[in-house]
PDB file of C-alpha atoms in Angstrom:
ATOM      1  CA  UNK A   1      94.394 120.721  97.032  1.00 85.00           C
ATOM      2  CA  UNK A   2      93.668 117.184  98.363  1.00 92.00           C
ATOM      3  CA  UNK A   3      92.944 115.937 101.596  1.00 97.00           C
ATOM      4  CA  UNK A   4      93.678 112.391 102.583  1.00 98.00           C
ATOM      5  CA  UNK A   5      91.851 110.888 106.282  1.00 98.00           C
ATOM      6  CA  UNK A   6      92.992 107.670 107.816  1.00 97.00           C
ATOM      7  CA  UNK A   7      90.333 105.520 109.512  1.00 98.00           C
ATOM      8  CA  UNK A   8      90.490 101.934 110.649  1.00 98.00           C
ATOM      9  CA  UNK A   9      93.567 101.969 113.047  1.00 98.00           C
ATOM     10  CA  UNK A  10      92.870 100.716 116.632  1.00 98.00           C
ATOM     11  CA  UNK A  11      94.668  97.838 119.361  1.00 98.00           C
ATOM     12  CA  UNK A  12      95.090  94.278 118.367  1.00 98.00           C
ATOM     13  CA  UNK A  13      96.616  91.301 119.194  1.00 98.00           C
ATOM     14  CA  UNK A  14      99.564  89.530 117.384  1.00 98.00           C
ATOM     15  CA  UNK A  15      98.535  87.809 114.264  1.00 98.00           C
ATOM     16  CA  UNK A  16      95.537  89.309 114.152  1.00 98.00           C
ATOM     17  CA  UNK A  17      94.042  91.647 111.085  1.00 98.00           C
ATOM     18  CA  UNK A  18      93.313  95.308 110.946  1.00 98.00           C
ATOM     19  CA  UNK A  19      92.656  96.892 107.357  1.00 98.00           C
ATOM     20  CA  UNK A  20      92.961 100.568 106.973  1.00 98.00           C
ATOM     21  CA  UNK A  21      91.055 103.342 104.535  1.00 98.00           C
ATOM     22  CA  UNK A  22      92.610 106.726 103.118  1.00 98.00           C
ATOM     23  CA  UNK A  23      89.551 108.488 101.588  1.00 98.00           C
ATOM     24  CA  UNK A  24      90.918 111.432  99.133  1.00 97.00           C
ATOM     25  CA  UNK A  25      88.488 114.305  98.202  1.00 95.00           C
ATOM     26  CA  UNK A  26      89.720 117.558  96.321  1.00 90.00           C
ATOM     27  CA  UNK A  27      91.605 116.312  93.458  1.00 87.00           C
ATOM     28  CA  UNK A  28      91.756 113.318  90.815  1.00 93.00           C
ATOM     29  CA  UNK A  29      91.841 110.265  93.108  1.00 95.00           C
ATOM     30  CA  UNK A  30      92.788 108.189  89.728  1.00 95.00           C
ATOM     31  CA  UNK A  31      95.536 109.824  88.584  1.00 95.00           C
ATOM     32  CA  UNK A  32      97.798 109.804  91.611  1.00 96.00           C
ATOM     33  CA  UNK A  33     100.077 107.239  93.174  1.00 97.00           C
ATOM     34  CA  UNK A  34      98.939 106.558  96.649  1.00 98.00           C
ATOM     35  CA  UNK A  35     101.612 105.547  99.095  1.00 98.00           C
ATOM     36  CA  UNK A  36     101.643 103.606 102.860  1.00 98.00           C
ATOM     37  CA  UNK A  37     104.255 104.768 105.503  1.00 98.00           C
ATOM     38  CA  UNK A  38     104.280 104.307 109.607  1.00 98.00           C
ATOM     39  CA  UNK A  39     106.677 105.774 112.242  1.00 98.00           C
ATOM     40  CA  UNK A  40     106.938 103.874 115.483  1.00 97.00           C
ATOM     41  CA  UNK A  41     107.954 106.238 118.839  1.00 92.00           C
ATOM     42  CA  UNK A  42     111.261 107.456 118.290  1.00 95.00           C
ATOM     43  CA  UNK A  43     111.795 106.141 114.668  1.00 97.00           C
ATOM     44  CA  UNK A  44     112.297 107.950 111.121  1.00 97.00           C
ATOM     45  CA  UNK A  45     108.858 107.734 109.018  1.00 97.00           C
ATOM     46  CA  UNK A  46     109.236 104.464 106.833  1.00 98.00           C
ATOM     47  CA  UNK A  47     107.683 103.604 103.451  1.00 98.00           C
ATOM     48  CA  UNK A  48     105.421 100.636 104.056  1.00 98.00           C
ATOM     49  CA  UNK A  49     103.917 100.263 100.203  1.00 98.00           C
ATOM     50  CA  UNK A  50     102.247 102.110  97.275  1.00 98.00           C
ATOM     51  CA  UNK A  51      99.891 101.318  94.604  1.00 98.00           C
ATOM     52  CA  UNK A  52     100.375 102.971  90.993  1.00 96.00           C
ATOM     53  CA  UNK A  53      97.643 104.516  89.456  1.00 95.00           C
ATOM     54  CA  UNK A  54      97.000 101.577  87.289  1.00 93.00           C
ATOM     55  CA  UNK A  55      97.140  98.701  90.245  1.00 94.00           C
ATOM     56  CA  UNK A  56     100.830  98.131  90.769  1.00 95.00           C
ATOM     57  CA  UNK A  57     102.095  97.433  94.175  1.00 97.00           C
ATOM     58  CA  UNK A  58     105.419  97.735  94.995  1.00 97.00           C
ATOM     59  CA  UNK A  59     106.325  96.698  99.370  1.00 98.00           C
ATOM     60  CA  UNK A  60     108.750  97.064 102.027  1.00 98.00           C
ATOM     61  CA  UNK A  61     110.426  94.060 102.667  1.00 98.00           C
ATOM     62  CA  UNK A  62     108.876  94.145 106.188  1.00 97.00           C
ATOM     63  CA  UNK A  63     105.721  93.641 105.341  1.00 98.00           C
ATOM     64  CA  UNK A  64     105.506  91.647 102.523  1.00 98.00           C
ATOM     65  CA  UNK A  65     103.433  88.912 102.578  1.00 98.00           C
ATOM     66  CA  UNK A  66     101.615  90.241 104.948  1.00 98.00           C
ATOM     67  CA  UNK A  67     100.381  93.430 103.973  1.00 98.00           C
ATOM     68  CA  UNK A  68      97.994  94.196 100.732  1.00 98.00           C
ATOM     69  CA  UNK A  69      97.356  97.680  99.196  1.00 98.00           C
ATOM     70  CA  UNK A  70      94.259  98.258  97.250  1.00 98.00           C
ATOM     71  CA  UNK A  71      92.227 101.103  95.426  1.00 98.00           C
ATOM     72  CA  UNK A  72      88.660 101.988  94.539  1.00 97.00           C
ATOM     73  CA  UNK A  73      88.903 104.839  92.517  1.00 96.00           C
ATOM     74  CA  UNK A  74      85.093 105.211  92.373  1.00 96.00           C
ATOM     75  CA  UNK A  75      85.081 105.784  96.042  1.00 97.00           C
ATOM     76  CA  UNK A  76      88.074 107.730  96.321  1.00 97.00           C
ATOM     77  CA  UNK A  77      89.706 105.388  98.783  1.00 98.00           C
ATOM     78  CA  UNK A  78      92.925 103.412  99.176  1.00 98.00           C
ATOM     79  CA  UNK A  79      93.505 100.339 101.650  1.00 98.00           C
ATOM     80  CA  UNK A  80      95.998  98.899 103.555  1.00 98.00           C
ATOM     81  CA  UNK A  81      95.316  95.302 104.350  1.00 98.00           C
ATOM     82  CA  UNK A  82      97.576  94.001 107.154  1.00 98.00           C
ATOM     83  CA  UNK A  83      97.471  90.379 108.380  1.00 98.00           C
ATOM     84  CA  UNK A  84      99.857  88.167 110.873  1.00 98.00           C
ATOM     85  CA  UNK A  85     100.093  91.629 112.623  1.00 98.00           C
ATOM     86  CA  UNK A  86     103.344  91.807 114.874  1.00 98.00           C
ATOM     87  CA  UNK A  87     104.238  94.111 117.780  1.00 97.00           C
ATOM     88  CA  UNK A  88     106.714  95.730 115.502  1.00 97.00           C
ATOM     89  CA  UNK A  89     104.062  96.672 113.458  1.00 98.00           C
ATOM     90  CA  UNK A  90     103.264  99.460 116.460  1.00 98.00           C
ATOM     91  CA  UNK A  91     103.311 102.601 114.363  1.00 98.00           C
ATOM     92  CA  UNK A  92     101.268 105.451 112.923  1.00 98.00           C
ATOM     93  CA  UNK A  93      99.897 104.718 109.600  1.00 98.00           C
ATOM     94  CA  UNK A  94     100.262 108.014 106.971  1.00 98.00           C
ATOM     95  CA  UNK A  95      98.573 107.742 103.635  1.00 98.00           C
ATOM     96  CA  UNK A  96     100.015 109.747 101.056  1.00 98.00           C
ATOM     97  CA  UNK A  97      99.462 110.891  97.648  1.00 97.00           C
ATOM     98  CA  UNK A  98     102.060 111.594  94.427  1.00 95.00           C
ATOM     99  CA  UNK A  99     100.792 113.859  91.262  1.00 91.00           C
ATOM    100  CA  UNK A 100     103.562 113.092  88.856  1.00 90.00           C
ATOM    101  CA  UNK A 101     104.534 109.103  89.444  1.00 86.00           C
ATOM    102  CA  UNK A 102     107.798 110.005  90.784  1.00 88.00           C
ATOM    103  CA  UNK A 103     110.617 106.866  90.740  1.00 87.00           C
ATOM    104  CA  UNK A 104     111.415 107.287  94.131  1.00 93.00           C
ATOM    105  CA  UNK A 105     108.096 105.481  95.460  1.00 92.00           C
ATOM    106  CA  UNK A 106     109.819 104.926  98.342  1.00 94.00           C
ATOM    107  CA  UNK A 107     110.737 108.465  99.564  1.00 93.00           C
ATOM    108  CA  UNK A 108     108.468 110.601 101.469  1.00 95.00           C
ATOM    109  CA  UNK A 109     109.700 113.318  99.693  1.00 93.00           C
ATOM    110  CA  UNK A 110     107.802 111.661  96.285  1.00 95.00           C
ATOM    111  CA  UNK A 111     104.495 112.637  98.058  1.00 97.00           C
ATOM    112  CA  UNK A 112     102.667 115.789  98.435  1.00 96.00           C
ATOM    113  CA  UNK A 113      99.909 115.004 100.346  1.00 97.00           C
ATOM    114  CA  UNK A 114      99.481 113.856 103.565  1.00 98.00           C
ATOM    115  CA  UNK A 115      96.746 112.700 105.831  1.00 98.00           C
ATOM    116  CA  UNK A 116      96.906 112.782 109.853  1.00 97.00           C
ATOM    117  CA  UNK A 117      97.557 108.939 110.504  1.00 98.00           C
ATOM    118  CA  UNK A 118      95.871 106.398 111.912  1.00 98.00           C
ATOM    119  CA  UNK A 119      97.567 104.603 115.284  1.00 98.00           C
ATOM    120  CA  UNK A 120      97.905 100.865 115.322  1.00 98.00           C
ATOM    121  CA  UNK A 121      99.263  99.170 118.210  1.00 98.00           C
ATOM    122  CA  UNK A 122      99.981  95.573 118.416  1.00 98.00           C
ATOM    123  CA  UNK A 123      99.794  93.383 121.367  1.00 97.00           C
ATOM    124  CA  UNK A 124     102.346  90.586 121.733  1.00 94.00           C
TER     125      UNK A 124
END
């Protein structure tokens, strides 16, 4: 069983920075592909990015540019960089975590394991 915890959310202003940590204990942090997603008030989850387990990224088109995923598999811990933060950007964060490298990257249903989310909110 692995657990996932967000950390790093908080209030900021447009175009500011906020980066965001998903620390994994009870499995093989190294062998899984660890995805990004958000849900804004009254919106469907949404897959922000992932990062394969050998360094890959793969984006939504909405953040792109903007937003950087990273891993330190010796500390167990995946990032989500986000610059030139916009309002829009409001959302819950989710980290998430796939055993088998599923295709669909992009689907929530690719992941098994979920953390609690982080909020970010984004002043205009």
């Amino acid at each position: 069983q692995v657990q996932l915890v967000e950390s790093g959310g908080g209030l900021v202003q447009a175009g500011g920075s906020l980066r965001l940590s998903c620390a994994a204990s009870g499995g093989t942090f190294s062998s899984y592909v660890m995805g990004w997603f958000r849900q804004a008030p009254g919106k469907e989850r949404e897959f922000v990015g992932r990062i394969s387990r050998s360094g890959g990224r793969n984006y939504a088109d909405s953040v792109k540019g903007r937003f950087t995923i990273s891993r330190d598999n010796a500390k167990n811990t995946v990032y989500l960089q986000m610059n030139s933060l916009k309002p829009e950007d409001t959302a819950v964060y989710y980290c998430a975590a796939d055993r088998l490298n599923r295709v669909n990257y992009f689907s929530q249903g690719s992941y098994e394991y979920w953390g609690q989310g982080t909020q970010v909110t984004v002043s205009s």
